Short mmCIF file of C-alpha atoms in Angstrom, two decimals:
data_model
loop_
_atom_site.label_atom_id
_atom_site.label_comp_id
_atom_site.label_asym_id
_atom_site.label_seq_id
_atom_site.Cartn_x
_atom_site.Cartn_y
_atom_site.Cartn_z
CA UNK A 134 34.18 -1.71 6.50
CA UNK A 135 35.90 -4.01 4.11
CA UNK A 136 34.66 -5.51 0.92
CA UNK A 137 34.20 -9.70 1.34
CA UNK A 138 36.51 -11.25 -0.85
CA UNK A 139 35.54 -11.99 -4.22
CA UNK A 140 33.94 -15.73 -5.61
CA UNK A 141 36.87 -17.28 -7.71
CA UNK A 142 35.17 -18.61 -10.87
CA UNK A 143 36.28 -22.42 -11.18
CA UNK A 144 35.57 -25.28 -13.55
CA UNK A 145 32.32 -25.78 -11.51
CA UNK A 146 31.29 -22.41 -10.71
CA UNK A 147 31.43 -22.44 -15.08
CA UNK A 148 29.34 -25.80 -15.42
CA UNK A 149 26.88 -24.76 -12.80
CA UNK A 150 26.41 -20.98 -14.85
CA UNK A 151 26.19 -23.04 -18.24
CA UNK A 152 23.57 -25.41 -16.62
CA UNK A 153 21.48 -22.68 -14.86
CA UNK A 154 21.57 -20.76 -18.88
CA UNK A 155 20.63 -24.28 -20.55
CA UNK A 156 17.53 -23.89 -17.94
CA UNK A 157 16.39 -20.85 -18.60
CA UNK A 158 16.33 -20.94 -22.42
CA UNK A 159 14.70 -23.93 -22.19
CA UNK A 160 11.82 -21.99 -20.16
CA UNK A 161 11.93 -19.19 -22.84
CA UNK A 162 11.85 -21.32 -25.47
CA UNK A 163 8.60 -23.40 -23.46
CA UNK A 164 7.15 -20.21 -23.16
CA UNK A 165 7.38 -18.91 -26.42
CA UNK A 166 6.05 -22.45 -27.95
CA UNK A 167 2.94 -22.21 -25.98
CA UNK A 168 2.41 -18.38 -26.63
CA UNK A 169 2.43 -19.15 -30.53
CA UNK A 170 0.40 -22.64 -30.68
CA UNK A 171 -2.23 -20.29 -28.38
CA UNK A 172 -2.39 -17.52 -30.65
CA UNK A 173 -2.87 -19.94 -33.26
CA UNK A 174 -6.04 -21.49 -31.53
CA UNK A 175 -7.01 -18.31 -31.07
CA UNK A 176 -6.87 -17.34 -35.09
CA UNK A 177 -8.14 -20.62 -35.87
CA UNK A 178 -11.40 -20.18 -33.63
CA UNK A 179 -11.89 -16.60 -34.92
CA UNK A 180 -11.12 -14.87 -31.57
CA UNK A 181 -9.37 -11.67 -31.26
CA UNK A 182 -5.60 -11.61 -29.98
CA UNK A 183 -3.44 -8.92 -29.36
CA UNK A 184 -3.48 -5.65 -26.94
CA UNK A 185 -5.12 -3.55 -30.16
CA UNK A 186 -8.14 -3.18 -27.42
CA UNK A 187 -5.80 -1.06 -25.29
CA UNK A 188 -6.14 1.36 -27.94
CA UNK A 189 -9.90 1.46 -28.20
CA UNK A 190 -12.49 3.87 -26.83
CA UNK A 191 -13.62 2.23 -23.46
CA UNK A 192 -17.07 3.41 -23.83
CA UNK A 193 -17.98 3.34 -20.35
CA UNK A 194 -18.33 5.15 -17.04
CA UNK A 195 -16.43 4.86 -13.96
CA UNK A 196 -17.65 5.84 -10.62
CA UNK A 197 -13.93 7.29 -9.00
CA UNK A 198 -11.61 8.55 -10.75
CA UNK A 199 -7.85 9.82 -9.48
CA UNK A 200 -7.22 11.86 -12.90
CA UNK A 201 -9.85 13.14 -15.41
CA UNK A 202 -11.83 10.77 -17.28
CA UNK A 203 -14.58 9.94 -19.48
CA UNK A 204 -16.12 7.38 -21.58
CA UNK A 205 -14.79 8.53 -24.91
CA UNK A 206 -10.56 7.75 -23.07
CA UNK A 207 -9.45 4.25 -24.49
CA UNK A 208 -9.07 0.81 -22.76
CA UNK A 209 -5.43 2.15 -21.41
CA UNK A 210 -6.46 4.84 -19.35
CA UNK A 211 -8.72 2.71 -18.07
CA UNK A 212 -6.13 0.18 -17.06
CA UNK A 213 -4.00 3.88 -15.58
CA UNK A 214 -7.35 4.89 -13.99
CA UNK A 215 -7.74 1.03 -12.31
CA UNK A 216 -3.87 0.84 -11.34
CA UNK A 217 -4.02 4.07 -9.59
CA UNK A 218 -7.28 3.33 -7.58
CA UNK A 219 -5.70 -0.04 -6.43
CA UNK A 220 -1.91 1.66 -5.39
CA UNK A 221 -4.53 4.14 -3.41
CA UNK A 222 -6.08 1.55 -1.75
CA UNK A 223 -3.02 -0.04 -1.08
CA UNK A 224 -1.35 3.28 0.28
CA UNK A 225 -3.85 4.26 2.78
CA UNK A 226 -4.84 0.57 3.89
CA UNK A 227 -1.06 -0.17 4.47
CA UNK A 228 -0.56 3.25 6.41
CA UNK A 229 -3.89 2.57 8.74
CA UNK A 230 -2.69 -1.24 9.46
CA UNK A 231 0.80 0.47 9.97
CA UNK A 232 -0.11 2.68 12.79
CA UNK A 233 -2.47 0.04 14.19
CA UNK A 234 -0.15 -2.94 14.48
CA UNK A 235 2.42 -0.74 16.01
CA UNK A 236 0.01 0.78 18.40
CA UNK A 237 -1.28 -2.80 19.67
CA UNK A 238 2.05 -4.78 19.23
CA UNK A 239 3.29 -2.64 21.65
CA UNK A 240 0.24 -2.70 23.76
CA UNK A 241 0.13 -6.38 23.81
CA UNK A 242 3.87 -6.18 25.95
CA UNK A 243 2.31 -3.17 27.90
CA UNK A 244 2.46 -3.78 31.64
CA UNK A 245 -1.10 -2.83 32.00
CA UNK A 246 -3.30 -5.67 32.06
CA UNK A 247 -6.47 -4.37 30.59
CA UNK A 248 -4.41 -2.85 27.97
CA UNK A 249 -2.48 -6.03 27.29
CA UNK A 250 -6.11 -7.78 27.47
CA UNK A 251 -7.44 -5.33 25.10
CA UNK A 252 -5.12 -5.75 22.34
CA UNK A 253 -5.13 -9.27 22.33
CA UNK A 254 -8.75 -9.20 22.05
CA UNK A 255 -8.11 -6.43 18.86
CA UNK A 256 -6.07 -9.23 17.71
CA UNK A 257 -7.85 -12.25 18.25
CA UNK A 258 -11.03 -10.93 16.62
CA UNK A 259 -9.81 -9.22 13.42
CA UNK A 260 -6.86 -12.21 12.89
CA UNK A 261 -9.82 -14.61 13.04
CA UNK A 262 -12.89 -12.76 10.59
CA UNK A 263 -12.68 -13.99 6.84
CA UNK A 264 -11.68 -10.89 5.25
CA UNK A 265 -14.36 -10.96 2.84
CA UNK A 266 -17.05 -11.05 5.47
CA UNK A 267 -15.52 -8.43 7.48
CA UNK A 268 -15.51 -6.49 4.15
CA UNK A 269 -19.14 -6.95 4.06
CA UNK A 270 -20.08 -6.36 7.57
CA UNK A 271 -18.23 -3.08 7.25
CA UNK A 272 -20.05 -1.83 3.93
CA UNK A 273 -23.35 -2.70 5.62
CA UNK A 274 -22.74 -0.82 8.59
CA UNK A 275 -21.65 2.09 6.33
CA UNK A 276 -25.07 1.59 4.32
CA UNK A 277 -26.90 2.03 7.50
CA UNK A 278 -25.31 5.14 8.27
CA UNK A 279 -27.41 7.93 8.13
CA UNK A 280 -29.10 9.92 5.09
CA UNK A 281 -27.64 13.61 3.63
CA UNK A 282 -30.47 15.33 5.20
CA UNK A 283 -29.75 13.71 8.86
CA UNK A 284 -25.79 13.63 8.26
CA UNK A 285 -23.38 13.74 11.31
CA UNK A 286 -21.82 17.10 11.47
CA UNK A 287 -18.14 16.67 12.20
CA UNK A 288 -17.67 20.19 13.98
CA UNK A 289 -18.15 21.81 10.45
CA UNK A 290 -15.46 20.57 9.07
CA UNK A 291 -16.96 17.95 7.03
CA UNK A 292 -20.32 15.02 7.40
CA UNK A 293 -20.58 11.53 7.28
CA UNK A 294 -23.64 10.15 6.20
CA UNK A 295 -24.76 6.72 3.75
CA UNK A 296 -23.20 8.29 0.75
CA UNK A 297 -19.61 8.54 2.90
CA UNK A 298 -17.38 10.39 4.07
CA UNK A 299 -17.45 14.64 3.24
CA UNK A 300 -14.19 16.11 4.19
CA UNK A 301 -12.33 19.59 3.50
CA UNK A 302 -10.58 19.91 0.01
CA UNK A 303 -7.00 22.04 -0.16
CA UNK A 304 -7.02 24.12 -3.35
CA UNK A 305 -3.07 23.70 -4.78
CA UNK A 306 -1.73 26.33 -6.79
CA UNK A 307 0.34 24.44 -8.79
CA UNK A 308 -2.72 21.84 -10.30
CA UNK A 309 -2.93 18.47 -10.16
CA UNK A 310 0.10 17.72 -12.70
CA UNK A 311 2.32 19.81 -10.71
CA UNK A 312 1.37 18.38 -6.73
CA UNK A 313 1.92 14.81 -8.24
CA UNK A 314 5.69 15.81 -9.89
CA UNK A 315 6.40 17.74 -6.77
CA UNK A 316 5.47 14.77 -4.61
CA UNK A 317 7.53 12.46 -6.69
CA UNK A 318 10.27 14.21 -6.48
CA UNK A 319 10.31 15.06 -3.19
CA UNK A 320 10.01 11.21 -1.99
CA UNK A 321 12.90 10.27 -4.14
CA UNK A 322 14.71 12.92 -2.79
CA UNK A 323 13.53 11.28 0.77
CA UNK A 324 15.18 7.58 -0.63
CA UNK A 325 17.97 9.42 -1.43
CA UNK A 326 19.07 10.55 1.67
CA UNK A 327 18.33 7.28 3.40
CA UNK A 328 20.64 5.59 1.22
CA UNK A 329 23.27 8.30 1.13
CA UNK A 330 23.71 9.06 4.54
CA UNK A 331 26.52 7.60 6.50
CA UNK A 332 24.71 6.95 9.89
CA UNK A 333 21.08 6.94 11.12
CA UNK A 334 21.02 9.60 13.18
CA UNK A 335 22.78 11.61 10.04
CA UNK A 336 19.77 10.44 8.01
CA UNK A 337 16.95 10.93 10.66
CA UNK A 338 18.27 14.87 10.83
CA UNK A 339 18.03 15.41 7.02
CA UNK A 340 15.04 13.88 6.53
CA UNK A 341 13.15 16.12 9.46
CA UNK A 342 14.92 18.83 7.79
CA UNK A 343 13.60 17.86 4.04
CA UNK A 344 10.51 16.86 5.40
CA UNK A 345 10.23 20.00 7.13
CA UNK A 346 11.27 22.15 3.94
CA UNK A 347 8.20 20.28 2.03
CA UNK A 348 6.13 21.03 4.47
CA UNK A 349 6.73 24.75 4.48
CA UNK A 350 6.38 24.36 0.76
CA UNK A 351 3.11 22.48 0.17
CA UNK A 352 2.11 25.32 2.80
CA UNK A 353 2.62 27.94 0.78
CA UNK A 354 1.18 26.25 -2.83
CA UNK A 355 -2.24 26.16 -0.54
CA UNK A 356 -4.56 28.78 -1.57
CA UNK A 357 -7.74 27.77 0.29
CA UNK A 358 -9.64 25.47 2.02
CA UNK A 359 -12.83 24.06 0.64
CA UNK A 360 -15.09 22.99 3.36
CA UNK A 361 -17.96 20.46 2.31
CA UNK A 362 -21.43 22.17 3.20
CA UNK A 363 -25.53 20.96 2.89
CA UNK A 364 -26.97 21.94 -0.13
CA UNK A 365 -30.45 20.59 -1.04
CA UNK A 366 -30.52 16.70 -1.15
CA UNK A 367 -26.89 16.26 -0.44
CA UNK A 368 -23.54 18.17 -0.12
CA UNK A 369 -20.97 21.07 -2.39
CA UNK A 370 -17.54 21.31 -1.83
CA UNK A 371 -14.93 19.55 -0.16
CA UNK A 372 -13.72 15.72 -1.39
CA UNK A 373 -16.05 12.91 -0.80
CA UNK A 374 -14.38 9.28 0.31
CA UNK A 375 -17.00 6.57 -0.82
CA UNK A 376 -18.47 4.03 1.69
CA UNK A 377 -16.39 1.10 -0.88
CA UNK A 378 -13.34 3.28 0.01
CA UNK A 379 -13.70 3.43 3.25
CA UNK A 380 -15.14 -0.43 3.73
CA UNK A 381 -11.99 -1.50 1.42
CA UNK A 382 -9.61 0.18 3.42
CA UNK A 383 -11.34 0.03 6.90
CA UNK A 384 -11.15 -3.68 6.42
CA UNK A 385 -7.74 -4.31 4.87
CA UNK A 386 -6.32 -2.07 7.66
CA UNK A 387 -8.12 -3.66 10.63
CA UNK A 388 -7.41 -7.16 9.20
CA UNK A 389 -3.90 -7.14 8.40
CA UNK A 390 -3.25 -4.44 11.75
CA UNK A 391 -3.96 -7.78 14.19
CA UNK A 392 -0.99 -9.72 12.17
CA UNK A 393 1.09 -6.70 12.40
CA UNK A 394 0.42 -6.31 16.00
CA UNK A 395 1.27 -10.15 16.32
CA UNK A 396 5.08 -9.51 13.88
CA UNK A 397 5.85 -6.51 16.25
CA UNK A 398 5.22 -7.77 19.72
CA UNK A 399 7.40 -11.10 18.64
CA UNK A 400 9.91 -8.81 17.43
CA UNK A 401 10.01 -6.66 20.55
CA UNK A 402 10.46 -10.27 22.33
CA UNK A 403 13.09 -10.97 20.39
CA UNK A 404 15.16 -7.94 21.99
CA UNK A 405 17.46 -8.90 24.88
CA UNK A 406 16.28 -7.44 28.21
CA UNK A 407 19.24 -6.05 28.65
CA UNK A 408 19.03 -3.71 26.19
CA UNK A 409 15.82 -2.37 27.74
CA UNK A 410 17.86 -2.27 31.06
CA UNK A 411 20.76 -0.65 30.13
CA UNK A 412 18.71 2.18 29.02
CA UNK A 413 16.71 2.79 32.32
CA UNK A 414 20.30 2.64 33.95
CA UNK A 415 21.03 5.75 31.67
CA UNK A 416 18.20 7.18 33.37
CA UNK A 417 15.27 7.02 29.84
CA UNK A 418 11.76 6.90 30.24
CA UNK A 419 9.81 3.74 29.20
CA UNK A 420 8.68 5.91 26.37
CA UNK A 421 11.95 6.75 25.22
CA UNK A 422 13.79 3.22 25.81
CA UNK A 423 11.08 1.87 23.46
CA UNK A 424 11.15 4.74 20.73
CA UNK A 425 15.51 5.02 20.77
CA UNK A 426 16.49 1.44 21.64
CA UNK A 427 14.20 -1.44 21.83
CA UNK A 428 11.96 -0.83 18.92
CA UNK A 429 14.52 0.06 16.08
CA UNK A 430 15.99 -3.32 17.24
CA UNK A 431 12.96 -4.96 16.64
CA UNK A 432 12.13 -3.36 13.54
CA UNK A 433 15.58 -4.92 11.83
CA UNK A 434 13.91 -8.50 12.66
CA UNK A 435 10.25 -8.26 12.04
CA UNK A 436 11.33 -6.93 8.35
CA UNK A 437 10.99 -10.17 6.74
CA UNK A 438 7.63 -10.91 8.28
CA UNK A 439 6.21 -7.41 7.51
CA UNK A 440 7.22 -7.78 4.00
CA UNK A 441 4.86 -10.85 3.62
CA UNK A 442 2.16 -8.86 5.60
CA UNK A 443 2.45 -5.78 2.76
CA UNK A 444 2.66 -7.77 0.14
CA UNK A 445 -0.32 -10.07 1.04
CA UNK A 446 -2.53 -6.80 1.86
CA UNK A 447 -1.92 -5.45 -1.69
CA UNK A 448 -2.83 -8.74 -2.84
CA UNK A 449 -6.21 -8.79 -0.48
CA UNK A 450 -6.78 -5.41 -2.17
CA UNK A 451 -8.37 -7.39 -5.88
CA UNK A 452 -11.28 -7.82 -3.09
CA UNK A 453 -12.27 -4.39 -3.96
CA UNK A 454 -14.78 -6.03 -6.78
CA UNK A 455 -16.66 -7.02 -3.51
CA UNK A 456 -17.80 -3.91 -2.72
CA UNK A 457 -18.16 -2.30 -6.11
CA UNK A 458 -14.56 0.12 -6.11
CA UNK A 459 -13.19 0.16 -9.37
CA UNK A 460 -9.86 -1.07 -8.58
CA UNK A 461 -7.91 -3.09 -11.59
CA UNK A 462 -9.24 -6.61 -11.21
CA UNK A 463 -12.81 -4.78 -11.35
CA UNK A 464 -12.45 -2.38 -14.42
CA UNK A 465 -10.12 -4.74 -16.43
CA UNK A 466 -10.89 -8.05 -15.34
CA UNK A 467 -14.71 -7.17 -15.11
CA UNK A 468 -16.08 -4.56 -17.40
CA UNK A 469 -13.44 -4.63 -20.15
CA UNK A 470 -12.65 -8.23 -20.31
CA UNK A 471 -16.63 -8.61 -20.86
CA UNK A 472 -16.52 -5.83 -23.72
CA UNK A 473 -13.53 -7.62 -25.29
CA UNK A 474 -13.47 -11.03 -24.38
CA UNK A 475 -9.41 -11.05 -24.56
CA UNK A 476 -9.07 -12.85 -20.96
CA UNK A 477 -5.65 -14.14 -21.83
CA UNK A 478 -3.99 -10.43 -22.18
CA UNK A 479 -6.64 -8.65 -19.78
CA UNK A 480 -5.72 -11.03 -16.79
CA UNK A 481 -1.88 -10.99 -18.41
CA UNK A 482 -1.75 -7.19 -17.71
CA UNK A 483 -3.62 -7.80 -13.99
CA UNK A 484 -1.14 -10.67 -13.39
CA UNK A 485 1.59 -8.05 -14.20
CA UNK A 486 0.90 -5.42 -12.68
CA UNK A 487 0.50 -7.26 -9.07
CA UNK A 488 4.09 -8.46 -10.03
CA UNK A 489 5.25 -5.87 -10.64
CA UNK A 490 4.09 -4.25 -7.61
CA UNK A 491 5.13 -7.49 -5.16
CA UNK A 492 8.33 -6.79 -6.38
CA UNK A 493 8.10 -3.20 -5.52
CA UNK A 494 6.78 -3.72 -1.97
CA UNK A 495 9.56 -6.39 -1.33
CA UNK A 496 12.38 -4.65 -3.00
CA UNK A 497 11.97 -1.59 -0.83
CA UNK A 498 11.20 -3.57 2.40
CA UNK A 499 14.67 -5.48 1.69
CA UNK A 500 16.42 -2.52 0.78
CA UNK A 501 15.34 -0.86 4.34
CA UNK A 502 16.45 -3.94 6.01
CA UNK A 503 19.91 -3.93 4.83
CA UNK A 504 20.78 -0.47 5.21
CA UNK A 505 19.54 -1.16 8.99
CA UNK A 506 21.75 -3.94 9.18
CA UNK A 507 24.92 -1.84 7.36
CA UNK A 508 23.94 0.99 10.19
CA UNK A 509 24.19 -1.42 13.21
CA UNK A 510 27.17 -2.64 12.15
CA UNK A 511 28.97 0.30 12.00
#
């Protein structure tokens, strides 16, 4: 496919360059004026400035931790400790409002009518519930669950009961350290190939294959499974998901699923009929016209939209304070902007950090898109 031809610079292409520059140092040089006359309001009312809290002991418990800590760790591994709860959060709402938008945008073009009826009524209820209230109502219903001693017994493999949810724990050989560099590297190694590989179909085979080959190996770093079991007042073993867990992503996931299921069926409208057509001629099933031709199609065009549903769920994720999950808005916006009092560089590093991760979101969304778009015209 040929390159498009390059932008001569001209006379105005220079003026417009030298104007758009003027701009921007005169928003640095804005920025930096107001950064120094607030610092020196700060100095001159005898408050603290600075990120030397960062280095401080943090002096404080937190309830769930992703990597070891304790009260003695400073201010910054409680900001690591925050930013990894929240990008966990994030993660598993995202992949549960995934799979349920798919699952009912497709119902709601089903040619059942009780299944077309029940997904808009999936959609109609959760699209139209204040997400903090539906936070609420699901933390309450969790709270009413019943106690450790009465605890649903999920066929021995694990309990749910007011405390949460008690499920079995794999044992890794290679520690914690070495599952989280593994699984780094093996999902750049996944982007990789997606960007590499000269056709789809070229990068759907690899990828099964990698996929596959990590498969086989997180198999085989296993070396037991710990299976929660009653012991006295409560439960030993296994991993525990907390009812603020499970309310935070319960909600986020049923909430942003009905505007998911809303992108895709539009998207799947957006398809012409014929292509749907063409592909029963060829003699597919329903099942395989939607999973080879229609629904890749639509994918390309509900991109945009689906970016501004991710990024607006990882935003809807600071509601974790709600429920009591120590998330990033909680532990630095709450407890250690109340030990410090430095709001202007605790909500500077929040404010950051939610950039940062917009940017993320969209980046890779965008990045998807276009390498759809490069495949299809090929």
């Amino acid at each position: 496919m040929s390159r498009p031809p390059a932008v001569p610079i001209t006379g105005q292409r220079l003026a417009s360059l030298a104007w758009q520059g003027l701009a921007l140092a005169a928003v640095v040089a804005l920025l930096a004026m107001l950064a120094r006359n607030g610092a020196a309001n700060l100095r001159a009312s005898g408050l603290a400035s600075g990120f030397d809290f960062l280095g401080r002991a943090a002096g404080f418990d937190i309830a769930e931790t992703p990597i070891a800590y304790s009260p003695r760790d400073s201010n910054a591994k409680v900001l690591l400790v925050g930013a990894l709860n929240t990008l966990k959060v994030t993660g598993l709402a995202a992949g549960l409002a995934s799979l349920l938008g798919l699952a009912f945008g497709v119902a709601l073009r089903a040619r059942s009518a009780p299944v077309r009826i029940l997904a808009r009524g999936y959609v109609e209820l959760f699209r139209n519930i204040p997400l903090p209230v539906l936070l609420l109502v699901l933390y309450s219903l969790l709270a009413m669950a019943p106690p450790p001693r009465a605890a649903l017994d999920l066929a021995g493999l694990g309990f749910v009961s007011n405390r949460g949810l008690y499920l079995p724990r794999l044992d890794w050989r290679w520690g914690q350290g070495g599952a989280l560099a593994g699984a780094a590297l093996a999902l750049a190694a996944l982007v990789a190939i997606w960007r590499l590989a000269p056709t789809r179909r070229a990068a759907q085979v690899l990828s099964f294959g990698w996929l596959g080959f990590c498969g086989l190996g997180l198999v085989l770093s296993v070396s037991g499974l710990e299976v929660p079991r009653a012991q006295g007042f409560g439960f030993v073993g296994g991993q525990v998901v907390s009812p603020p867990l499970l309310a935070l992503v319960g909600a986020l996931g049923l909430y942003t699923g009905g505007y998911i299921a809303e992108v895709v069926r539009g998207a799947l409208a957006a398809v012409a009929p014929g292509q749907a057509e063409a592909a029963q001629a060829l003699g597919l099933s329903p099942a395989q016209t939607l999973g080879l031709i229609t629904l890749p199609q639509a994918l390309r065009v509900a991109a945009p939209p689906l970016a501004s549903q991710y990024l607006n769920l990882a935003k809807n994720a600071s509601l974790a304070i709600v429920v009591g999950y120590p998330d990033l808005v909680a532990l630095l916006g709450g407890t250690v902007l109340n030990q410090t009092g430095q709001a202007i560089e605790t909500l500077g590093l929040i404010l950051v950090f939610y950039l940062a991760l917009s940017l993320a979101i969209s980046g890779l969304i965008n990045l998807w898109a276009a390498r759809q778009a490069r495949w299809a015209a090929r």
